[in-house]
Amino acid sequence: MQQQRRRSKKIFLPFVPRDISGLLPLLEGGDIFFTEREEGSGALEGAPGGAFSCAGKCVAAAFTLEAIAPAVVACAEALGGIDRLVFAPGLSAHGRLLLDLSYDELTEHTAAINALFALCGCALPYMLGRGDAEIIIALPHEEENCISRIYRAAARAAAESLGEELAGCGVNVRLIGAGL
């Protein structure tokens, strides 16, 4: 009896965080296309050799549709489709009290939620009909404060809403990470 060869997962990892150690189980054995916020940021440097195959990368400097759409197209062309979208932007807000937090940190977190919706909207056509496509939203491990709570609440709501909407389309949506 001939053993069937499983195809590698085609994984899109936009806005790759500096530390991907917590994401390795999601990436193992896959063909990865990733974006980094700036060229030469050292993304995926700490990854163990052979854990996955790097199929390509590009720079998407901002959490905007204008930066995201071309990155999704480049990914889909490089991989031939997308089986798994892993959204794990490296976010952090420093400080525990409201007066210690910066408006720029809040803006970065809310822009990340906007980016999640843009990514899903752009990537979904390349995910439909693939059988076991999934969107994974990874919550950042960051200090507990007002900004991190707002982001986690929005990410939970997004995962729940997207999961309900996409369940009948063959796309599973999961939320993973801190505080679950």
GROMACS .gro file of N, CA and C in nm, residues 9-177:
model
  507
    9LYS      N    1   0.148   2.281   0.428
    9LYS     CA    2   0.056   2.394   0.448
    9LYS      C    3   0.119   2.518   0.387
   10LYS      N    4   0.038   2.596   0.322
   10LYS     CA    5   0.079   2.725   0.264
   10LYS      C    6   0.041   2.831   0.366
   11ILE      N    7   0.142   2.886   0.435
   11ILE     CA    8   0.118   2.971   0.552
   11ILE      C    9   0.163   3.115   0.525
   12PHE      N   10   0.072   3.207   0.553
   12PHE     CA   11   0.102   3.349   0.541
   12PHE      C   12   0.116   3.406   0.682
   13LEU      N   13   0.232   3.464   0.711
   13LEU     CA   14   0.263   3.522   0.841
   13LEU      C   15   0.295   3.670   0.822
   14PRO      N   16   0.191   3.754   0.818
   14PRO     CA   17   0.217   3.897   0.799
   14PRO      C   18   0.265   3.964   0.928
   15PHE      N   19   0.345   4.067   0.913
   15PHE     CA   20   0.394   4.147   1.026
   15PHE      C   21   0.457   4.057   1.132
   16VAL      N   22   0.548   3.971   1.087
   16VAL     CA   23   0.609   3.871   1.175
   16VAL      C   24   0.669   3.938   1.299
   17PRO      N   25   0.637   3.885   1.417
   17PRO     CA   26   0.694   3.943   1.540
   17PRO      C   27   0.841   3.903   1.554
   18ARG      N   28   0.913   3.975   1.638
   18ARG     CA   29   1.056   3.944   1.659
   18ARG      C   30   1.076   3.807   1.721
   19ASP      N   31   0.988   3.768   1.811
   19ASP     CA   32   0.999   3.637   1.876
   19ASP      C   33   0.888   3.546   1.823
   20ILE      N   34   0.926   3.446   1.746
   20ILE     CA   35   0.826   3.355   1.690
   20ILE      C   36   0.822   3.221   1.762
   21SER      N   37   0.892   3.210   1.873
   21SER     CA   38   0.901   3.080   1.941
   21SER      C   39   0.764   3.023   1.974
   22GLY      N   40   0.670   3.107   2.015
   22GLY     CA   41   0.537   3.058   2.047
   22GLY      C   42   0.455   3.019   1.925
   23LEU      N   43   0.500   3.062   1.808
   23LEU     CA   44   0.428   3.031   1.684
   23LEU      C   45   0.481   2.908   1.612
   24LEU      N   46   0.596   2.857   1.654
   24LEU     CA   47   0.660   2.746   1.581
   24LEU      C   48   0.568   2.626   1.556
   25PRO      N   49   0.485   2.584   1.653
   25PRO     CA   50   0.397   2.471   1.624
   25PRO      C   51   0.300   2.498   1.508
   26LEU      N   52   0.267   2.624   1.486
   26LEU     CA   53   0.176   2.661   1.377
   26LEU      C   54   0.247   2.665   1.242
   27LEU      N   55   0.379   2.675   1.245
   27LEU     CA   56   0.457   2.693   1.123
   27LEU      C   57   0.528   2.566   1.078
   28GLU      N   58   0.549   2.472   1.169
   28GLU     CA   59   0.629   2.353   1.139
   28GLU      C   60   0.577   2.278   1.018
   29GLY      N   61   0.671   2.244   0.931
   29GLY     CA   62   0.640   2.166   0.812
   29GLY      C   63   0.571   2.243   0.702
   30GLY      N   64   0.551   2.373   0.722
   30GLY     CA   65   0.480   2.452   0.623
   30GLY      C   66   0.573   2.529   0.531
   31ASP      N   67   0.516   2.577   0.423
   31ASP     CA   68   0.583   2.672   0.334
   31ASP      C   69   0.535   2.809   0.378
   32ILE      N   70   0.627   2.894   0.422
   32ILE     CA   71   0.593   3.022   0.483
   32ILE      C   72   0.622   3.137   0.388
   33PHE      N   73   0.530   3.229   0.380
   33PHE     CA   74   0.554   3.359   0.318
   33PHE      C   75   0.527   3.460   0.428
   34PHE      N   76   0.620   3.551   0.452
   34PHE     CA   77   0.601   3.645   0.561
   34PHE      C   78   0.627   3.787   0.517
   35THR      N   79   0.573   3.879   0.593
   35THR     CA   80   0.604   4.020   0.572
   35THR      C   81   0.673   4.071   0.698
   36GLU      N   82   0.759   4.168   0.676
   36GLU     CA   83   0.824   4.234   0.788
   36GLU      C   84   0.795   4.383   0.776
   37ARG      N   85   0.801   4.452   0.888
   37ARG     CA   86   0.766   4.594   0.888
   37ARG      C   87   0.874   4.680   0.826
   38GLU      N   88   0.998   4.631   0.829
   38GLU     CA   89   1.108   4.704   0.765
   38GLU      C   90   1.208   4.603   0.711
   39GLU      N   91   1.270   4.637   0.600
   39GLU     CA   92   1.366   4.547   0.535
   39GLU      C   93   1.480   4.514   0.630
   40GLY      N   94   1.516   4.387   0.635
   40GLY     CA   95   1.628   4.343   0.717
   40GLY      C   96   1.602   4.348   0.865
   41SER      N   97   1.479   4.332   0.907
   41SER     CA   98   1.445   4.341   1.049
   41SER      C   99   1.489   4.217   1.127
   42GLY      N  100   1.538   4.117   1.057
   42GLY     CA  101   1.582   3.995   1.125
   42GLY      C  102   1.468   3.899   1.153
   43ALA      N  103   1.357   3.919   1.087
   43ALA     CA  104   1.241   3.832   1.107
   43ALA      C  105   1.280   3.688   1.074
   44LEU      N  106   1.237   3.598   1.155
   44LEU     CA  107   1.259   3.453   1.143
   44LEU      C  108   1.405   3.412   1.165
   45GLU      N  109   1.492   3.503   1.209
   45GLU     CA  110   1.632   3.468   1.235
   45GLU      C  111   1.647   3.360   1.341
   46GLY      N  112   1.566   3.366   1.446
   46GLY     CA  113   1.580   3.272   1.556
   46GLY      C  114   1.511   3.139   1.533
   47ALA      N  115   1.450   3.122   1.417
   47ALA     CA  116   1.377   2.998   1.390
   47ALA      C  117   1.474   2.882   1.369
   48PRO      N  118   1.441   2.766   1.424
   48PRO     CA  119   1.528   2.651   1.404
   48PRO      C  120   1.530   2.608   1.258
   49GLY      N  121   1.647   2.576   1.209
   49GLY     CA  122   1.661   2.533   1.070
   49GLY      C  123   1.579   2.408   1.043
   50GLY      N  124   1.512   2.406   0.928
   50GLY     CA  125   1.436   2.290   0.887
   50GLY      C  126   1.297   2.280   0.945
   51ALA      N  127   1.258   2.373   1.032
   51ALA     CA  128   1.124   2.367   1.092
   51ALA      C  129   1.018   2.396   0.987
   52PHE      N  130   1.053   2.480   0.890
   52PHE     CA  131   0.962   2.514   0.783
   52PHE      C  132   1.043   2.566   0.666
   53SER      N  133   0.979   2.581   0.553
   53SER     CA  134   1.043   2.631   0.432
   53SER      C  135   0.999   2.775   0.408
   54CYS      N  136   1.093   2.864   0.389
   54CYS     CA  137   1.061   3.003   0.362
   54CYS      C  138   1.043   3.019   0.211
   55ALA      N  139   0.917   3.045   0.170
   55ALA     CA  140   0.885   3.054   0.028
   55ALA      C  141   0.896   3.196  -0.026
   56GLY      N  142   0.908   3.295   0.062
   56GLY     CA  143   0.921   3.432   0.017
   56GLY      C  144   0.887   3.530   0.127
   57LYS      N  145   0.919   3.656   0.099
   57LYS     CA  146   0.889   3.762   0.194
   57LYS      C  147   0.878   3.894   0.121
   58CYS      N  148   0.819   3.990   0.187
   58CYS     CA  149   0.814   4.126   0.136
   58CYS      C  150   0.799   4.220   0.254
   59VAL      N  151   0.814   4.348   0.227
   59VAL     CA  152   0.797   4.450   0.330
   59VAL      C  153   0.657   4.507   0.320
   60ALA      N  154   0.586   4.508   0.431
   60ALA     CA  155   0.459   4.578   0.445
   60ALA      C  156   0.477   4.668   0.566
   61ALA      N  157   0.515   4.791   0.540
   61ALA     CA  158   0.559   4.880   0.646
   61ALA      C  159   0.448   4.929   0.738
   62ALA      N  160   0.325   4.923   0.693
   62ALA     CA  161   0.217   4.981   0.774
   62ALA      C  162   0.099   4.886   0.782
   63PHE      N  163   0.017   4.906   0.883
   63PHE     CA  164  -0.107   4.830   0.901
   63PHE      C  165  -0.217   4.893   0.815
   64THR      N  166  -0.193   4.908   0.685
   64THR     CA  167  -0.291   4.972   0.597
   64THR      C  168  -0.325   4.878   0.482
   65LEU      N  169  -0.443   4.900   0.426
   65LEU     CA  170  -0.486   4.821   0.311
   65LEU      C  171  -0.388   4.837   0.195
   66GLU      N  172  -0.336   4.958   0.178
   66GLU     CA  173  -0.241   4.984   0.068
   66GLU      C  174  -0.113   4.902   0.082
   67ALA      N  175  -0.072   4.872   0.204
   67ALA     CA  176   0.047   4.790   0.226
   67ALA      C  177   0.012   4.641   0.226
   68ILE      N  178  -0.108   4.609   0.273
   68ILE     CA  179  -0.147   4.470   0.292
   68ILE      C  180  -0.186   4.401   0.161
   69ALA      N  181  -0.267   4.466   0.079
   69ALA     CA  182  -0.318   4.402  -0.043
   69ALA      C  183  -0.207   4.348  -0.133
   70PRO      N  184  -0.103   4.427  -0.165
   70PRO     CA  185   0.003   4.372  -0.251
   70PRO      C  186   0.079   4.257  -0.184
   71ALA      N  187   0.091   4.261  -0.051
   71ALA     CA  188   0.160   4.153   0.021
   71ALA      C  189   0.081   4.023   0.011
   72VAL      N  190  -0.051   4.032   0.023
   72VAL     CA  191  -0.135   3.913   0.012
   72VAL      C  192  -0.125   3.854  -0.128
   73VAL      N  193  -0.130   3.939  -0.230
   73VAL     CA  194  -0.118   3.891  -0.368
   73VAL      C  195   0.019   3.825  -0.390
   74ALA      N  196   0.125   3.887  -0.341
   74ALA     CA  197   0.259   3.829  -0.355
   74ALA      C  198   0.267   3.693  -0.287
   75CYS      N  199   0.206   3.682  -0.170
   75CYS     CA  200   0.203   3.555  -0.097
   75CYS      C  201   0.129   3.449  -0.176
   76ALA      N  202   0.009   3.482  -0.222
   76ALA     CA  203  -0.073   3.385  -0.295
   76ALA      C  204  -0.004   3.340  -0.423
   77GLU      N  205   0.064   3.431  -0.491
   77GLU     CA  206   0.137   3.394  -0.612
   77GLU      C  207   0.256   3.304  -0.579
   78ALA      N  208   0.326   3.335  -0.472
   78ALA     CA  209   0.444   3.255  -0.434
   78ALA      C  210   0.405   3.115  -0.387
   79LEU      N  211   0.294   3.106  -0.314
   79LEU     CA  212   0.253   2.978  -0.255
   79LEU      C  213   0.150   2.902  -0.336
   80GLY      N  214   0.080   2.971  -0.426
   80GLY     CA  215  -0.027   2.907  -0.500
   80GLY      C  216  -0.157   2.899  -0.422
   81GLY      N  217  -0.174   2.985  -0.324
   81GLY     CA  218  -0.292   2.987  -0.239
   81GLY      C  219  -0.248   3.003  -0.094
   82ILE      N  220  -0.345   3.014  -0.005
   82ILE     CA  221  -0.316   3.030   0.138
   82ILE      C  222  -0.402   2.931   0.216
   83ASP      N  223  -0.336   2.843   0.292
   83ASP     CA  224  -0.406   2.749   0.379
   83ASP      C  225  -0.426   2.804   0.519
   84ARG      N  226  -0.328   2.882   0.564
   84ARG     CA  227  -0.332   2.931   0.702
   84ARG      C  228  -0.280   3.075   0.705
   85LEU      N  229  -0.360   3.162   0.763
   85LEU     CA  230  -0.318   3.300   0.789
   85LEU      C  231  -0.294   3.309   0.939
   86VAL      N  232  -0.171   3.344   0.977
   86VAL     CA  233  -0.136   3.357   1.118
   86VAL      C  234  -0.112   3.505   1.145
   87PHE      N  235  -0.202   3.565   1.220
   87PHE     CA  236  -0.191   3.708   1.251
   87PHE      C  237  -0.136   3.722   1.393
   88ALA      N  238  -0.012   3.765   1.402
   88ALA     CA  239   0.055   3.775   1.532
   88ALA      C  240   0.147   3.897   1.532
   89PRO      N  241   0.090   4.016   1.517
   89PRO     CA  242   0.177   4.134   1.513
   89PRO      C  243   0.246   4.153   1.647
   90GLY      N  244   0.369   4.190   1.644
   90GLY     CA  245   0.445   4.210   1.768
   90GLY      C  246   0.408   4.342   1.833
   91LEU      N  247   0.302   4.341   1.910
   91LEU     CA  248   0.255   4.462   1.975
   91LEU      C  249   0.301   4.470   2.119
   92SER      N  250   0.317   4.592   2.168
   92SER     CA  251   0.342   4.609   2.311
   92SER      C  252   0.301   4.749   2.352
   93ALA      N  253   0.249   4.758   2.471
   93ALA     CA  254   0.215   4.886   2.532
   93ALA      C  255   0.279   4.883   2.671
   94HIS      N  256   0.363   4.979   2.697
   94HIS     CA  257   0.441   4.979   2.821
   94HIS      C  258   0.378   5.069   2.926
   95GLY      N  259   0.363   5.015   3.044
   95GLY     CA  260   0.306   5.090   3.154
   95GLY      C  261   0.178   5.024   3.202
   96ARG      N  262   0.147   5.046   3.326
   96ARG     CA  263   0.027   4.983   3.383
   96ARG      C  264  -0.088   5.083   3.395
   97LEU      N  265  -0.056   5.209   3.418
   97LEU     CA  266  -0.159   5.309   3.441
   97LEU      C  267  -0.188   5.387   3.313
   98LEU      N  268  -0.310   5.433   3.300
   98LEU     CA  269  -0.352   5.507   3.182
   98LEU      C  270  -0.258   5.623   3.150
   99LEU      N  271  -0.217   5.697   3.251
   99LEU     CA  272  -0.131   5.814   3.226
   99LEU      C  273   0.011   5.776   3.184
  100ASP      N  274   0.048   5.649   3.201
  100ASP     CA  275   0.180   5.602   3.157
  100ASP      C  276   0.180   5.557   3.011
  101LEU      N  277   0.061   5.537   2.955
  101LEU     CA  278   0.049   5.483   2.820
  101LEU      C  279   0.051   5.595   2.718
  102SER      N  280   0.103   5.563   2.598
  102SER     CA  281   0.111   5.666   2.495
  102SER      C  282   0.000   5.650   2.392
  103TYR      N  283  -0.040   5.761   2.336
  103TYR     CA  284  -0.140   5.759   2.230
  103TYR      C  285  -0.089   5.680   2.110
  104ASP      N  286   0.041   5.687   2.082
  104ASP     CA  287   0.099   5.612   1.969
  104ASP      C  288   0.082   5.461   1.989
  105GLU      N  289   0.096   5.413   2.113
  105GLU     CA  290   0.075   5.271   2.140
  105GLU      C  291  -0.070   5.230   2.117
  106LEU      N  292  -0.162   5.315   2.160
  106LEU     CA  293  -0.304   5.287   2.135
  106LEU      C  294  -0.331   5.285   1.985
  107THR      N  295  -0.277   5.381   1.913
  107THR     CA  296  -0.296   5.388   1.768
  107THR      C  297  -0.243   5.263   1.700
  108GLU      N  298  -0.128   5.215   1.743
  108GLU     CA  299  -0.069   5.094   1.686
  108GLU      C  300  -0.160   4.972   1.708
  109HIS      N  301  -0.216   4.960   1.825
  109HIS     CA  302  -0.306   4.848   1.856
  109HIS      C  303  -0.436   4.855   1.776
  110THR      N  304  -0.495   4.973   1.766
  110THR     CA  305  -0.619   4.984   1.689
  110THR      C  306  -0.591   4.966   1.540
  111ALA      N  307  -0.475   5.012   1.492
  111ALA     CA  308  -0.437   4.990   1.352
  111ALA      C  309  -0.420   4.840   1.325
  112ALA      N  310  -0.372   4.766   1.423
  112ALA     CA  311  -0.355   4.621   1.406
  112ALA      C  312  -0.490   4.552   1.387
  113ILE      N  313  -0.593   4.596   1.458
  113ILE     CA  314  -0.727   4.540   1.439
  113ILE      C  315  -0.777   4.572   1.298
  114ASN      N  316  -0.755   4.694   1.253
  114ASN     CA  317  -0.791   4.730   1.115
  114ASN      C  318  -0.717   4.642   1.015
  115ALA      N  319  -0.589   4.617   1.042
  115ALA     CA  320  -0.508   4.533   0.954
  115ALA      C  321  -0.561   4.390   0.949
  116LEU      N  322  -0.606   4.340   1.063
  116LEU     CA  323  -0.662   4.205   1.067
  116LEU      C  324  -0.780   4.194   0.970
  117PHE      N  325  -0.871   4.291   0.973
  117PHE     CA  326  -0.985   4.287   0.882
  117PHE      C  327  -0.942   4.302   0.737
  118ALA      N  328  -0.845   4.389   0.709
  118ALA     CA  329  -0.795   4.404   0.572
  118ALA      C  330  -0.731   4.274   0.525
  119LEU      N  331  -0.650   4.213   0.611
  119LEU     CA  332  -0.585   4.086   0.575
  119LEU      C  333  -0.687   3.978   0.544
  120CYS      N  334  -0.786   3.964   0.630
  120CYS     CA  335  -0.888   3.861   0.608
  120CYS      C  336  -0.963   3.886   0.477
  121GLY      N  337  -0.999   4.011   0.453
  121GLY     CA  338  -1.070   4.044   0.330
  121GLY      C  339  -0.989   4.017   0.205
  122CYS      N  340  -0.859   4.046   0.211
  122CYS     CA  341  -0.771   4.024   0.096
  122CYS      C  342  -0.734   3.877   0.079
  123ALA      N  343  -0.712   3.806   0.191
  123ALA     CA  344  -0.664   3.668   0.184
  123ALA      C  345  -0.775   3.566   0.160
  124LEU      N  346  -0.896   3.597   0.201
  124LEU     CA  347  -1.004   3.500   0.194
  124LEU      C  348  -1.025   3.441   0.054
  125PRO      N  349  -1.023   3.519  -0.053
  125PRO     CA  350  -1.040   3.458  -0.185
  125PRO      C  351  -0.935   3.351  -0.217
  126TYR      N  352  -0.817   3.364  -0.158
  126TYR     CA  353  -0.709   3.267  -0.181
  126TYR      C  354  -0.716   3.149  -0.085
  127MET      N  355  -0.811   3.153   0.009
  127MET     CA  356  -0.825   3.047   0.110
  127MET      C  357  -0.946   2.957   0.084
  128LEU      N  358  -1.046   3.012   0.019
  128LEU     CA  359  -1.169   2.937  -0.004
  128LEU      C  360  -1.146   2.817  -0.094
  129GLY      N  361  -1.210   2.707  -0.062
  129GLY     CA  362  -1.200   2.586  -0.143
  129GLY      C  363  -1.075   2.505  -0.122
  130ARG      N  364  -0.997   2.537  -0.021
  130ARG     CA  365  -0.872   2.465   0.003
  130ARG      C  366  -0.891   2.349   0.102
  131GLY      N  367  -1.010   2.333   0.154
  131GLY     CA  368  -1.038   2.218   0.241
  131GLY      C  369  -1.028   2.247   0.388
  132ASP      N  370  -0.913   2.282   0.435
  132ASP     CA  371  -0.894   2.302   0.579
  132ASP      C  372  -0.824   2.434   0.609
  133ALA      N  373  -0.870   2.539   0.544
  133ALA     CA  374  -0.809   2.671   0.564
  133ALA      C  375  -0.841   2.722   0.704
  134GLU      N  376  -0.749   2.803   0.756
  134GLU     CA  377  -0.772   2.859   0.889
  134GLU      C  378  -0.707   2.994   0.905
  135ILE      N  379  -0.770   3.073   0.988
  135ILE     CA  380  -0.718   3.203   1.028
  135ILE      C  381  -0.690   3.191   1.177
  136ILE      N  382  -0.566   3.220   1.215
  136ILE     CA  383  -0.527   3.211   1.355
  136ILE      C  384  -0.486   3.350   1.400
  137ILE      N  385  -0.550   3.397   1.504
  137ILE     CA  386  -0.520   3.527   1.563
  137ILE      C  387  -0.450   3.501   1.695
  138ALA      N  388  -0.323   3.541   1.701
  138ALA     CA  389  -0.242   3.517   1.821
  138ALA      C  390  -0.235   3.645   1.904
  139LEU      N  391  -0.282   3.635   2.027
  139LEU     CA  392  -0.274   3.750   2.116
  139LEU      C  393  -0.130   3.770   2.162
  140PRO      N  394  -0.086   3.895   2.169
  140PRO     CA  395   0.051   3.921   2.213
  140PRO      C  396   0.069   3.898   2.363
  141HIS      N  397   0.189   3.864   2.401
  141HIS     CA  398   0.224   3.853   2.543
  141HIS      C  399   0.280   3.989   2.581
  142GLU      N  400   0.197   4.069   2.641
  142GLU     CA  401   0.238   4.204   2.677
  142GLU      C  402   0.186   4.239   2.815
  143GLU      N  403   0.237   4.349   2.866
  143GLU     CA  404   0.197   4.396   2.997
  143GLU      C  405   0.047   4.422   3.002
  144GLU      N  406  -0.016   4.386   3.113
  144GLU     CA  407  -0.160   4.407   3.131
  144GLU      C  408  -0.187   4.554   3.157
  145ASN      N  409  -0.265   4.617   3.068
  145ASN     CA  410  -0.303   4.756   3.086
  145ASN      C  411  -0.426   4.785   3.001
  146CYS      N  412  -0.470   4.906   3.001
  146CYS     CA  413  -0.591   4.946   2.930
  146CYS      C  414  -0.581   4.914   2.780
  147ILE      N  415  -0.469   4.946   2.719
  147ILE     CA  416  -0.451   4.924   2.575
  147ILE      C  417  -0.452   4.775   2.543
  148SER      N  418  -0.382   4.695   2.622
  148SER     CA  419  -0.379   4.552   2.593
  148SER      C  420  -0.517   4.489   2.612
  149ARG      N  421  -0.593   4.538   2.709
  149ARG     CA  422  -0.729   4.486   2.730
  149ARG      C  423  -0.821   4.524   2.614
  150ILE      N  424  -0.810   4.646   2.567
  150ILE     CA  425  -0.891   4.689   2.452
  150ILE      C  426  -0.858   4.602   2.330
  151TYR      N  427  -0.729   4.581   2.305
  151TYR     CA  428  -0.688   4.500   2.190
  151TYR      C  429  -0.739   4.356   2.203
  152ARG      N  430  -0.721   4.296   2.320
  152ARG     CA  431  -0.766   4.157   2.338
  152ARG      C  432  -0.916   4.144   2.321
  153ALA      N  433  -0.992   4.240   2.371
  153ALA     CA  434  -1.138   4.236   2.356
  153ALA      C  435  -1.176   4.247   2.208
  154ALA      N  436  -1.111   4.335   2.136
  154ALA     CA  437  -1.140   4.351   1.993
  154ALA      C  438  -1.099   4.225   1.915
  155ALA      N  439  -0.982   4.167   1.948
  155ALA     CA  440  -0.937   4.045   1.880
  155ALA      C  441  -1.031   3.929   1.907
  156ARG      N  442  -1.079   3.917   2.031
  156ARG     CA  443  -1.176   3.811   2.065
  156ARG      C  444  -1.305   3.829   1.986
  157ALA      N  445  -1.354   3.951   1.981
  157ALA     CA  446  -1.477   3.979   1.907
  157ALA      C  447  -1.458   3.950   1.759
  158ALA      N  448  -1.343   3.987   1.705
  158ALA     CA  449  -1.315   3.961   1.563
  158ALA      C  450  -1.310   3.811   1.536
  159ALA      N  451  -1.241   3.737   1.621
  159ALA     CA  452  -1.231   3.592   1.603
  159ALA      C  453  -1.368   3.526   1.609
  160GLU      N  454  -1.449   3.567   1.705
  160GLU     CA  455  -1.583   3.510   1.720
  160GLU      C  456  -1.669   3.541   1.598
  161SER      N  457  -1.669   3.666   1.558
  161SER     CA  458  -1.752   3.709   1.445
  161SER      C  459  -1.707   3.644   1.315
  162LEU      N  460  -1.577   3.646   1.288
  162LEU     CA  461  -1.524   3.583   1.167
  162LEU      C  462  -1.549   3.433   1.169
  163GLY      N  463  -1.533   3.371   1.285
  163GLY     CA  464  -1.557   3.227   1.297
  163GLY      C  465  -1.699   3.190   1.261
  164GLU      N  466  -1.796   3.269   1.311
  164GLU     CA  467  -1.936   3.243   1.279
  164GLU      C  468  -1.963   3.262   1.130
  165GLU      N  469  -1.906   3.369   1.074
  165GLU     CA  470  -1.931   3.400   0.934
  165GLU      C  471  -1.867   3.300   0.839
  166LEU      N  472  -1.748   3.253   0.872
  166LEU     CA  473  -1.672   3.169   0.779
  166LEU      C  474  -1.688   3.020   0.803
  167ALA      N  475  -1.757   2.981   0.908
  167ALA     CA  476  -1.773   2.838   0.940
  167ALA      C  477  -1.830   2.759   0.824
  168GLY      N  478  -1.926   2.813   0.755
  168GLY     CA  479  -1.988   2.742   0.643
  168GLY      C  480  -1.907   2.747   0.515
  169CYS      N  481  -1.798   2.819   0.517
  169CYS     CA  482  -1.714   2.833   0.397
  169CYS      C  483  -1.589   2.746   0.402
  170GLY      N  484  -1.576   2.665   0.507
  170GLY     CA  485  -1.458   2.579   0.519
  170GLY      C  486  -1.335   2.649   0.573
  171VAL      N  487  -1.355   2.762   0.640
  171VAL     CA  488  -1.244   2.835   0.700
  171VAL      C  489  -1.266   2.839   0.851
  172ASN      N  490  -1.174   2.780   0.926
  172ASN     CA  491  -1.178   2.780   1.071
  172ASN      C  492  -1.104   2.903   1.124
  173VAL      N  493  -1.158   2.965   1.228
  173VAL     CA  494  -1.094   3.082   1.288
  173VAL      C  495  -1.066   3.048   1.435
  174ARG      N  496  -0.939   3.069   1.475
  174ARG     CA  497  -0.900   3.039   1.614
  174ARG      C  498  -0.830   3.159   1.674
  175LEU      N  499  -0.848   3.176   1.803
  175LEU     CA  500  -0.778   3.276   1.882
  175LEU      C  501  -0.687   3.201   1.979
  176ILE      N  502  -0.560   3.237   1.979
  176ILE     CA  503  -0.464   3.169   2.068
  176ILE      C  504  -0.385   3.274   2.144
  177GLY      N  505  -0.320   3.232   2.253
  177GLY     CA  506  -0.227   3.320   2.321
  177GLY      C  507  -0.263   3.355   2.462
   0.00000   0.00000   0.00000
